[in-house]
Coordinates of C-alpha atoms in Angstrom, one line a residue:
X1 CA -10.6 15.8 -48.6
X2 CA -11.1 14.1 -51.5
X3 CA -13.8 16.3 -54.4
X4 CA -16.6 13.9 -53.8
X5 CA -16.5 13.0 -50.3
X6 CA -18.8 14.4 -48.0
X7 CA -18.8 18.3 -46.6
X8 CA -20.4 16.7 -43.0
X9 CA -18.3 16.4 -39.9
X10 CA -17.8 12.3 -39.5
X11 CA -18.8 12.7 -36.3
X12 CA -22.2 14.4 -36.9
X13 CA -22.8 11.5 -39.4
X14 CA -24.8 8.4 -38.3
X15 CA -23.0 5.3 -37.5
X16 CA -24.2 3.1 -40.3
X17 CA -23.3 6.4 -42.8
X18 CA -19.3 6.1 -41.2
X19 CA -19.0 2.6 -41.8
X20 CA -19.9 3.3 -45.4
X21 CA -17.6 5.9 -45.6
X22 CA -14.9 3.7 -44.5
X23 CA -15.5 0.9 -47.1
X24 CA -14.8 4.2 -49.6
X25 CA -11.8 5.3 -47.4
X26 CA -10.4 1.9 -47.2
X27 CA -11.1 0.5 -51.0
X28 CA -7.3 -0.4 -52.1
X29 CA -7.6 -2.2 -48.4
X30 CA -10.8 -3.9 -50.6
X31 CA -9.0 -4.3 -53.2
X32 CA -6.0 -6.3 -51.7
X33 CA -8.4 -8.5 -49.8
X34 CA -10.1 -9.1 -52.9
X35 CA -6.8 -10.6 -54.6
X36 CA -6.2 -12.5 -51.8
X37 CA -10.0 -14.4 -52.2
X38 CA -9.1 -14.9 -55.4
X39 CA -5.6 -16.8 -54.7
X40 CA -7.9 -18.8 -52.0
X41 CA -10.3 -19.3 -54.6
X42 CA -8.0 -20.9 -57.6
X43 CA -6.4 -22.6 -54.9
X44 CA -9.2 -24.4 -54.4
X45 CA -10.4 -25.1 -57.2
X46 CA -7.2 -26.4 -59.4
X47 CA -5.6 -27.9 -56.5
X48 CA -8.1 -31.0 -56.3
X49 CA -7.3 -31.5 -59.2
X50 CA -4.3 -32.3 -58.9
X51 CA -4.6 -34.5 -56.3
X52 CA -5.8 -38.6 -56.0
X53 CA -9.7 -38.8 -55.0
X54 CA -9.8 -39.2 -51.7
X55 CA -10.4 -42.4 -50.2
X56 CA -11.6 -44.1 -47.1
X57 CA -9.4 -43.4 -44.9
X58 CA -9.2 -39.4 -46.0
X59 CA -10.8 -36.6 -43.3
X60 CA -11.6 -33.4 -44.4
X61 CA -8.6 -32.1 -42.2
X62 CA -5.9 -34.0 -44.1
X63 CA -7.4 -34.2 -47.9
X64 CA -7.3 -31.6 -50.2
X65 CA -10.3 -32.0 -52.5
X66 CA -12.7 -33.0 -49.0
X67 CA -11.1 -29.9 -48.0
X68 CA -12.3 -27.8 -50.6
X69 CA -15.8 -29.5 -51.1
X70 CA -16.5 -28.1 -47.4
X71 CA -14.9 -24.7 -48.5
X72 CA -17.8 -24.4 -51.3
X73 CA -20.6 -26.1 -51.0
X74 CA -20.6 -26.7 -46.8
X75 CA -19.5 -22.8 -46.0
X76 CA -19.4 -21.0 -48.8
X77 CA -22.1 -21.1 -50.9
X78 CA -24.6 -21.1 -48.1
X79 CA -23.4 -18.3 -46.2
X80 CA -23.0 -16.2 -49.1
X81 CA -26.9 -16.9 -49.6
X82 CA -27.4 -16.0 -46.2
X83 CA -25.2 -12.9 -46.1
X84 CA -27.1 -11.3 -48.9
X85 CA -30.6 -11.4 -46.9
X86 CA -28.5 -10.1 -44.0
X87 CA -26.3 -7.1 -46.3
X88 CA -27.1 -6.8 -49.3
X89 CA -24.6 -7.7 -51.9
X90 CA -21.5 -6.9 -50.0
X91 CA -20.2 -10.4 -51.0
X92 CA -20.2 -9.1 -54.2
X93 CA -18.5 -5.7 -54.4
X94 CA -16.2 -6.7 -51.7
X95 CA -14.8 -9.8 -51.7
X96 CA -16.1 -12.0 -54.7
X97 CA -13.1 -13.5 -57.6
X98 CA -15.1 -13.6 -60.2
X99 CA -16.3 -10.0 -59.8
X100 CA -12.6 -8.5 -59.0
X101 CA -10.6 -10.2 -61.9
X102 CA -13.9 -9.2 -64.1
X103 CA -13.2 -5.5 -63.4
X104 CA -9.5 -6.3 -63.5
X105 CA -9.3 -7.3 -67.3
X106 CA -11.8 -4.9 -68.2
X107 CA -9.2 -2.1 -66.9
X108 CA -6.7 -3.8 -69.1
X109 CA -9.0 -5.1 -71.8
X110 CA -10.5 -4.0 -75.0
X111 CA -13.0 -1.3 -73.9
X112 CA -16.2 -2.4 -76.3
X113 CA -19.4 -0.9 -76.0
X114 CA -21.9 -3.6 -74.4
X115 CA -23.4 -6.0 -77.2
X116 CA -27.2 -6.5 -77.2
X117 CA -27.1 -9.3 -76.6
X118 CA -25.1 -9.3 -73.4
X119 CA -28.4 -6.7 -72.0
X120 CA -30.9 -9.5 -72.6
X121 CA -32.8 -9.5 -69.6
X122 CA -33.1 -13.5 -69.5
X123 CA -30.1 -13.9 -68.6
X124 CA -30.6 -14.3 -64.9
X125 CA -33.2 -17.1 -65.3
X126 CA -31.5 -18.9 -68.1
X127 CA -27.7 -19.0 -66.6
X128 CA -29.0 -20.1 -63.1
X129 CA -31.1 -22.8 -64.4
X130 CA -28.3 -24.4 -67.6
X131 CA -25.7 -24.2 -64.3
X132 CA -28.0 -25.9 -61.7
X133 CA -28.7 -28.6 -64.0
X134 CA -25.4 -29.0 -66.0
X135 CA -23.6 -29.3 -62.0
X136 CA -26.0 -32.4 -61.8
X137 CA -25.3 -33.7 -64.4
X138 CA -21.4 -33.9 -63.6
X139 CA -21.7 -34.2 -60.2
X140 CA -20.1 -30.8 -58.9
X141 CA -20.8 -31.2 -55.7
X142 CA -18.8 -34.4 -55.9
X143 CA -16.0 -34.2 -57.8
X144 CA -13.2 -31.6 -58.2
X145 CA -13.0 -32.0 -62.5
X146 CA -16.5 -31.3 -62.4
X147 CA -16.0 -27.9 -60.0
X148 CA -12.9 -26.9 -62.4
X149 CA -15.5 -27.2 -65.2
X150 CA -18.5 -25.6 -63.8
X151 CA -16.7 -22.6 -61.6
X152 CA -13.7 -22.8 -63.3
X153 CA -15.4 -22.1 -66.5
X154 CA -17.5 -19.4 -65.1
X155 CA -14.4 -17.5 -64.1
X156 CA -12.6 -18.0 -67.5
X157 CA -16.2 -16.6 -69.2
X158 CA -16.3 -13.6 -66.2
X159 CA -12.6 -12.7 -67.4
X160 CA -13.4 -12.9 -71.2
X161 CA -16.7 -10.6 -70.8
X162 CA -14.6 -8.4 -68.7
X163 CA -11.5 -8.2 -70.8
X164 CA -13.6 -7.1 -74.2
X165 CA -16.4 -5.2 -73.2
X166 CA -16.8 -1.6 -70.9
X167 CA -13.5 0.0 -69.6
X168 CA -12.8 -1.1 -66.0
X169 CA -16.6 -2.3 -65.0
X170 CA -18.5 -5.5 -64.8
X171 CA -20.3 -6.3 -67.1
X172 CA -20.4 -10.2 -66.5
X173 CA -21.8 -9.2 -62.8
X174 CA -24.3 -6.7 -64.0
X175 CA -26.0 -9.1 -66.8
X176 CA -24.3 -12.7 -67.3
X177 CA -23.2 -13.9 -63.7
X178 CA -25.5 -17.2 -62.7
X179 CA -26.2 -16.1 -59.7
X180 CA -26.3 -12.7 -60.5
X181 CA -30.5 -13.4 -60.3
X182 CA -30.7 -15.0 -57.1
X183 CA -28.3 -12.2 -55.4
X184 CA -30.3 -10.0 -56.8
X185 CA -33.7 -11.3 -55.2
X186 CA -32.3 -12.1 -52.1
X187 CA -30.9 -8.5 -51.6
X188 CA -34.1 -6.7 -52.0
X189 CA -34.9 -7.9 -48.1
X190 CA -31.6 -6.9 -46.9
X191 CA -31.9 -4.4 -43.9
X192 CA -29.5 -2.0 -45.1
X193 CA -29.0 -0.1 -48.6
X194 CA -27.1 3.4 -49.8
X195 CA -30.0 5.4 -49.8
X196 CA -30.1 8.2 -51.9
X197 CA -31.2 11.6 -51.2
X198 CA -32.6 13.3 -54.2
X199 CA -33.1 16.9 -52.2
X200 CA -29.4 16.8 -51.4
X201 CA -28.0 15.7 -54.9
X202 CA -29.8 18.5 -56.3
X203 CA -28.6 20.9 -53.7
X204 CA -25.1 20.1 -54.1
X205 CA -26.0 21.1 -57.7
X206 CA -27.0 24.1 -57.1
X207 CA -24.2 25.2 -54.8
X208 CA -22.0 26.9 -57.2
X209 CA -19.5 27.3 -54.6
X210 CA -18.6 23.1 -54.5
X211 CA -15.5 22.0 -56.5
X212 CA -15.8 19.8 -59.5
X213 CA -17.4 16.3 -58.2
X214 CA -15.9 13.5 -59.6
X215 CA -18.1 10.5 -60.7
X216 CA -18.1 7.9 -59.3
X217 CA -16.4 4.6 -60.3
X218 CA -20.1 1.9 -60.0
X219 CA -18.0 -1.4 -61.2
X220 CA -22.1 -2.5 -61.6
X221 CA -22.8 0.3 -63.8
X222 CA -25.3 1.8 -61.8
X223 CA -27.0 5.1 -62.3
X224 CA -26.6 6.7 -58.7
X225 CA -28.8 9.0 -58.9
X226 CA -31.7 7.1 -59.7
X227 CA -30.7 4.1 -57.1
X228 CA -33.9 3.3 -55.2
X229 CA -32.9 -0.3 -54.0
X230 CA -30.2 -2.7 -53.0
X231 CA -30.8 -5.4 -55.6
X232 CA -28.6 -4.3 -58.2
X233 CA -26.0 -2.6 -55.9
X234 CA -22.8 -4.1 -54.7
X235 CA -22.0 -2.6 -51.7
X236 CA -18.9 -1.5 -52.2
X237 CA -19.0 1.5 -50.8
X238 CA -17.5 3.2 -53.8
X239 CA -20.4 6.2 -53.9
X240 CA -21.0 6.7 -50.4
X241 CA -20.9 10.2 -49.2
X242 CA -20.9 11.5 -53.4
X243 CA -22.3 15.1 -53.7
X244 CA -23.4 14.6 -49.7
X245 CA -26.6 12.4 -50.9
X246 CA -25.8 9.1 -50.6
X247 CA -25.3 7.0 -47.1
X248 CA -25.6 3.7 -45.8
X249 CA -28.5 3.6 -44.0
X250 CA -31.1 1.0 -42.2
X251 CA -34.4 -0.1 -43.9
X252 CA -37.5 -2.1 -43.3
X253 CA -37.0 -5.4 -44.9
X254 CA -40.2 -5.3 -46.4
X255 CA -39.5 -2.1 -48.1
X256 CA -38.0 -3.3 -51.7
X257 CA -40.3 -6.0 -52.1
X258 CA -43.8 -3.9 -51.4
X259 CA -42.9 -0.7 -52.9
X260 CA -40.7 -1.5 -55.5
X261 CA -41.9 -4.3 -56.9
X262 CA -45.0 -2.4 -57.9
X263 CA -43.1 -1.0 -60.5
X264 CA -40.3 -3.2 -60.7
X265 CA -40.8 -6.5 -60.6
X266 CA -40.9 -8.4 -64.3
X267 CA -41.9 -11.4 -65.5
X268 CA -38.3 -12.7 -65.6
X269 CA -38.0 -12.6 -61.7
X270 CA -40.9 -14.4 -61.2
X271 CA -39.5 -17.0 -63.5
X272 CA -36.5 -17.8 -61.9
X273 CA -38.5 -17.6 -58.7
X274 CA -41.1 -20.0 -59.2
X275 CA -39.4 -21.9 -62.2
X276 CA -36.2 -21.7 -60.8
X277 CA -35.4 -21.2 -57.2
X278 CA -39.0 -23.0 -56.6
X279 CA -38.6 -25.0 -59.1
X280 CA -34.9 -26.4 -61.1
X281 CA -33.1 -26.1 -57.3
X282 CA -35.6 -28.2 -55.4
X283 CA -35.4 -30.8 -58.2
X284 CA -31.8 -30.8 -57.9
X285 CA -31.8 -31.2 -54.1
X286 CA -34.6 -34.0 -54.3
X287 CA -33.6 -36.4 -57.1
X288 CA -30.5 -37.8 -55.3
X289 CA -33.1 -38.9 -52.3
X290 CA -35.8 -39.3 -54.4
X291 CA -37.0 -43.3 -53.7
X292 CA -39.5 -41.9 -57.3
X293 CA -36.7 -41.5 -58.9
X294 CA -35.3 -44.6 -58.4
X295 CA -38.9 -46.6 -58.5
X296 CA -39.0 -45.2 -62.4
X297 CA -35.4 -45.7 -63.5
X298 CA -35.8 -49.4 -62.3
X299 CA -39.3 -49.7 -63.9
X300 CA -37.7 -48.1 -67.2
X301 CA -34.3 -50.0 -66.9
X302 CA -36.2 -53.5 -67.2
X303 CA -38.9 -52.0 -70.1
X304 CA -35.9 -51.1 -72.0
X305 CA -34.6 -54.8 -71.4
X306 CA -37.7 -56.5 -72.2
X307 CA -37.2 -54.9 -75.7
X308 CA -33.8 -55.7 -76.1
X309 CA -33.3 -51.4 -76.3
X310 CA -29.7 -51.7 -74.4
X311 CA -28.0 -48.4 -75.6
X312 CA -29.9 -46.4 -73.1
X313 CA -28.3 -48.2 -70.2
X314 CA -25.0 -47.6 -71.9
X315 CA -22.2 -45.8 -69.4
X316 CA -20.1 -44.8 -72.0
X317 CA -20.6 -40.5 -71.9
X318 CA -17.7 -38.3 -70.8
X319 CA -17.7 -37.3 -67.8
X320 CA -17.5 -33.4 -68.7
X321 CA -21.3 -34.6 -70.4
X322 CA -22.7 -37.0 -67.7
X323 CA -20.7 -38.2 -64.2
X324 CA -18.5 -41.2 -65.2
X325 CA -15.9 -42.6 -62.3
X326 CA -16.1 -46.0 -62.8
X327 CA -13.0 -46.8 -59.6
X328 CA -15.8 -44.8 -57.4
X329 CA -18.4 -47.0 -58.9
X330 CA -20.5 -44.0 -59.2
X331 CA -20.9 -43.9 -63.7
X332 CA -24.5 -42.3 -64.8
X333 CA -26.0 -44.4 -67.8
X334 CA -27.5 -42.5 -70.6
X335 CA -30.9 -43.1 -69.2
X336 CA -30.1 -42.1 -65.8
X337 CA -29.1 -38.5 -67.3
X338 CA -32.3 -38.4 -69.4
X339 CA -34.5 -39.1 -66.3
X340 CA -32.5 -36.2 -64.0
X341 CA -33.6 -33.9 -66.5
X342 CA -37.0 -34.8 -66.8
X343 CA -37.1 -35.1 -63.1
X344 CA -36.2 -31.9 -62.6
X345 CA -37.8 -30.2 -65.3
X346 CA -41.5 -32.2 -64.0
X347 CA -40.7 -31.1 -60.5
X348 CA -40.3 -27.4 -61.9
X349 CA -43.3 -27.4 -63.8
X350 CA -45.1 -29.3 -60.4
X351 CA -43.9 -26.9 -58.2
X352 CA -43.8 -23.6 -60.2
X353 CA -47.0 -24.0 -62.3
X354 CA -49.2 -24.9 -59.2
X355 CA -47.6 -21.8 -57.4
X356 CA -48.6 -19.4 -60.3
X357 CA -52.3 -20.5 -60.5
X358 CA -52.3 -19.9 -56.3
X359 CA -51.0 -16.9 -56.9
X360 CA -52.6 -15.7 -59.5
X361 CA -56.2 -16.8 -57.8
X362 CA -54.8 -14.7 -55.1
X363 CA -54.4 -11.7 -57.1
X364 CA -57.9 -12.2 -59.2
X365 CA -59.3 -11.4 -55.7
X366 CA -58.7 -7.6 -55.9
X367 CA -58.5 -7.5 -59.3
X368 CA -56.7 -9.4 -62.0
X369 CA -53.5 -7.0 -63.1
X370 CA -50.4 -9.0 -64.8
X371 CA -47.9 -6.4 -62.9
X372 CA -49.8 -7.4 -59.5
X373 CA -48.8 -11.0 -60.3
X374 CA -45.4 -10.3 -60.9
X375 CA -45.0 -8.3 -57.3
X376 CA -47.3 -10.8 -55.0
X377 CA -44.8 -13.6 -56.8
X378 CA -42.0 -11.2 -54.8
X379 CA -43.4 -12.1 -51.7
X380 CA -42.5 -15.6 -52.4
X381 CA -38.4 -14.6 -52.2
X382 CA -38.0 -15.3 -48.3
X383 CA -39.0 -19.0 -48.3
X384 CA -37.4 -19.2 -52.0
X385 CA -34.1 -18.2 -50.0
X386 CA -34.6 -20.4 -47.4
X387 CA -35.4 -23.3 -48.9
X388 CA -32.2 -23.0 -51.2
X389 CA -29.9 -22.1 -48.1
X390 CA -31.6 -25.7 -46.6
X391 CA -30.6 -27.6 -50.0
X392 CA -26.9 -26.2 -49.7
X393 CA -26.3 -27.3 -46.2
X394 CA -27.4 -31.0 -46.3
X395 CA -24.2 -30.6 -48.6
X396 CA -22.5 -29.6 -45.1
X397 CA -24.7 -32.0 -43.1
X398 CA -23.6 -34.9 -45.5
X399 CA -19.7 -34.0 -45.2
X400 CA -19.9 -33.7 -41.3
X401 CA -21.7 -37.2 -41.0
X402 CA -18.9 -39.1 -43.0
X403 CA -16.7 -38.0 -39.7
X404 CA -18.8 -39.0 -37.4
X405 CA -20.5 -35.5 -36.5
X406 CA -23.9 -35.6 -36.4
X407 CA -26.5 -33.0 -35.0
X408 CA -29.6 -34.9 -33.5
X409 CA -31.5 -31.1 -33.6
X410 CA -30.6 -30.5 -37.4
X411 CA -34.7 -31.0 -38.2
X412 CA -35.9 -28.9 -35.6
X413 CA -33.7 -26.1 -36.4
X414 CA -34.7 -26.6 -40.0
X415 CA -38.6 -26.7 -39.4
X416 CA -38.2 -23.0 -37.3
X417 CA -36.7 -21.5 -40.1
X418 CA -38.9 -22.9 -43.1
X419 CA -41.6 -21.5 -40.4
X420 CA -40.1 -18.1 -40.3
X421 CA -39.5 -18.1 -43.8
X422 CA -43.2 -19.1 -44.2
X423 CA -43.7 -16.1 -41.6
X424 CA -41.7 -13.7 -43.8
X425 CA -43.5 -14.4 -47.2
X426 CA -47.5 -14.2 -45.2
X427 CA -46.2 -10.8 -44.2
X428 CA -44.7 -9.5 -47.6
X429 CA -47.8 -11.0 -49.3
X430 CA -50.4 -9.1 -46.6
X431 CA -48.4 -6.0 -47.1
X432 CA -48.7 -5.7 -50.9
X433 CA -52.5 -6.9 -50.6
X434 CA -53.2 -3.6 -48.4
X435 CA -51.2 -1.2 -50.7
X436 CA -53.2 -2.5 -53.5
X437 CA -56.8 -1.7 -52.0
X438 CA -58.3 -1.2 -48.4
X439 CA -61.1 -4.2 -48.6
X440 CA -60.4 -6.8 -45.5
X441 CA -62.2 -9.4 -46.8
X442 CA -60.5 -9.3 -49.7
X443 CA -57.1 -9.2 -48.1
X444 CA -58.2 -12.0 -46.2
X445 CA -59.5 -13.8 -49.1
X446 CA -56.5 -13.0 -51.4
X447 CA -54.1 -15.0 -49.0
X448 CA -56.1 -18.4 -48.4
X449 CA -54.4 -19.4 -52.0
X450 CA -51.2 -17.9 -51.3
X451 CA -51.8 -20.2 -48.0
X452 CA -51.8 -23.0 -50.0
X453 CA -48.9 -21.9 -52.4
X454 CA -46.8 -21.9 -49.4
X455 CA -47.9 -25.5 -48.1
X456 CA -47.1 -26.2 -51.4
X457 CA -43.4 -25.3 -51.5
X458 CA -43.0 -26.6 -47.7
X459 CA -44.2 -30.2 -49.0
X460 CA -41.5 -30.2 -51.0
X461 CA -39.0 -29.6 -48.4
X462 CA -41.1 -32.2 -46.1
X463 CA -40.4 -35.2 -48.6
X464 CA -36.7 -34.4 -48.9
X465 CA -36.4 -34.0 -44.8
X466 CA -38.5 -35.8 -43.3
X467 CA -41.0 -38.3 -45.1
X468 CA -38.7 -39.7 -47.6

């Protein structure tokens, strides 16, 4: 038995506790599966490139690049969204490429102590929204140069951070990943964590009779002991059973969100909630579909004319800085780039700012408290989620229709999850209004506004699915 693994027979053990034990006893199985996501993953991503853009007579079963815009954007991306609410980060410490060859040049790297300015708490916000907006800008979900570029570049930055600073760790998961954010929300509703007990960590202390422990190897540089949640952990597996006090166990989904994020929620989450999953990513989704989007670059395109002010309609910008295939006839002026960023930025500032003065009438009913903003703003995360896992598949949708497959029940199924998304976040919100104070009728009163944030949100879904 190895000196940190658990003294309990695995039978006595619960089942969810053995199946985190065997993601411990299996880890080089981990570790080869990892590599293998990774040779999928570069595959995928260079290949396309490599290869003619496919034309009209291409399928996504005999062209490369159609092929691997289904891989990411149709199965991917969503699913990993989905399988973070459903397990926490498992995508992450078990089969993500970026994270394994991260931790695999910082084995063979330089071993620097973490910069400053690498810790900067902003990061989550700020990477997610620069990558939302920079893949719209090049088209990512388009065009294989772009998706070299965008993930591509990621990767090379994941193994740079990794190769100079800590020894073996992940540093570019723990504070620089895009996404590292949105995992990060999405896992505090995940059924199932490593729960920690702090009676039998202290116990195996005590016992003088235990051999050396060895610590344990937290690629996410987590401190164990002190491990309340699932938001930061990547489910590897790696600690379970250490010093008998940590096991994989089941949890109430509301559990993180009402009594954590009393204490832990920040005013950067409830940026890149409301600013940014609420916000940026619904701005992306809608300016492609938008007919107000087109409405004002017409009405702009012929002001500019009238003036004889041509440059702006100028397609001349690489297309690493704005899309540009002129044979696909699909080139984005100058002014068309300047009026996706303003679109999205106004539809963040819409969306987000009217959310935080809901929310934050909400909260003045029991009692205005800036920390009680930023954990009613948690509730928000379920139909944040949804809404972004909605967005990704009309990606999916859009590939299935150019063959022909098309799903007349696509909108209901959509409407009954935005529904139990809407569901989730009433219940989360209720919840942290009783643990602040016992007063019904300010309960009650407290979630008319956060009523009306919700509406708020699902408008924006309505336009995109159904009204536009």
């Amino acid at each position: 038995m190895k000196p940190h693994d658990c003294t309990t027979a695995p039978a006595a053990r619960p089942w969810l506790a053995r199946i985190g034990d065997g993601l411990q006893r299996h880890a080089p199985l981990i570790r080869r599966l990892q590599w293998l996501v990774v040779a999928v993953y570069l595959l995928l991503i260079v290949l396309p490139v490599l290869t003619p853009l496919p034309d009209e007579t291409a399928h996504l079963w005999n062209h490369v690049t159609l092929i691997a815009q289904f891989a990411f954007w149709g199965i991917w991306w969503p699913f990993v969204l989905l399988s973070m609410v459903l397990f926490g980060r498992l995508w992450c410490g078990v089969l993500c490429p970026e994270g394994a060859l991260s931790e695999w040049a910082a084995r063979h790297g330089k071993a620097r102590p973490i910069p400053r300015w690498l810790r900067w708490p902003g990061w989550p916000f700020t990477a997610f929204v620069l990558t939302t907006v920079y893949g719209q800008m090049v088209s990512v979900y388009q065009y294989p140069q772009a998706v070299l570029l965008v993930l591509g570049g990621s990767t090379v930055a994941a193994v740079w951070v990794g190769y100079y600073y800590t020894r073996g760790k992940r540093a570019w998961c723990r504070y620089l990943c895009p996404v590292n954010g949105v995992f990060a929300l999405l896992a505090k509703l995940a059924p199932l964590h490593f729960r920690v007990s702090e009676q039998a960590w202290q116990a195996s202390l005590d016992n003088k009779r235990v051999l050396p422990i060895k610590a344990v190897d937290c690629a996410p540089l987590l401190p164990i002991r002190q491990m309340e949640g699932a938001s930061g952990c990547h489910m590897c597996g790696r600690c379970s059973s250490h010093r008998d006090a940590v096991t994989l166990s089941a949890r109430s989904p509301a559990d993180e969100v009402v009594r954590l994020g009393a204490r832990d929620a920040d005013g950067w989450q409830s940026a890149l909630i409301l600013f940014g999953l609420l916000g940026v990513a619904i701005g992306a989704f809608h300016w492609s579909a938008s007919p107000w989007f087109v409405t004002l670059r017409t009405a702009l395109a012929e002001w500019l004319i009238e003036r004889d002010l041509l440059w702006p309609l100028d397609a001349d910008a690489p297309w690493w800085l704005l899309t540009n295939y002129p044979l696909r006839n699909d080139v984005f002026s100058w002014l068309d780039g300047g009026l996706l960023l303003a679109y999205i930025a106004a539809t963040a500032i819409a969306l987000g700012g009217l959310c935080s003065l809901l929310l934050a009438a909400a909260v003045a009913c029991h009692g205005w408290q800036r920390q009680r903003f930023h954990h009613l703003v948690q509730a928000l995360i379920p139909l944040a989620g949804c809404g972004v896992f909605l967005g990704l598949t009309t990606v999916t949708l859009s590939l299935l229709r150019s063959e022909h497959i098309v799903w007349p029940w696509v909108n209901d199924v959509r409407l009954l999850l935005l529904l139990g998304a809407n569901g989730w976040s009433l219940w989360l919100a209720a919840r942290i209004g009783a643990s602040w104070q016992r007063s019904r009728l300010r309960q009650a009163l407290a979630l008319l506004p956060f009523c009306a944030a919700l509406l708020w949100i699902d408008s924006a879904w309505g336009w995109l699915f159904w009204w536009w």
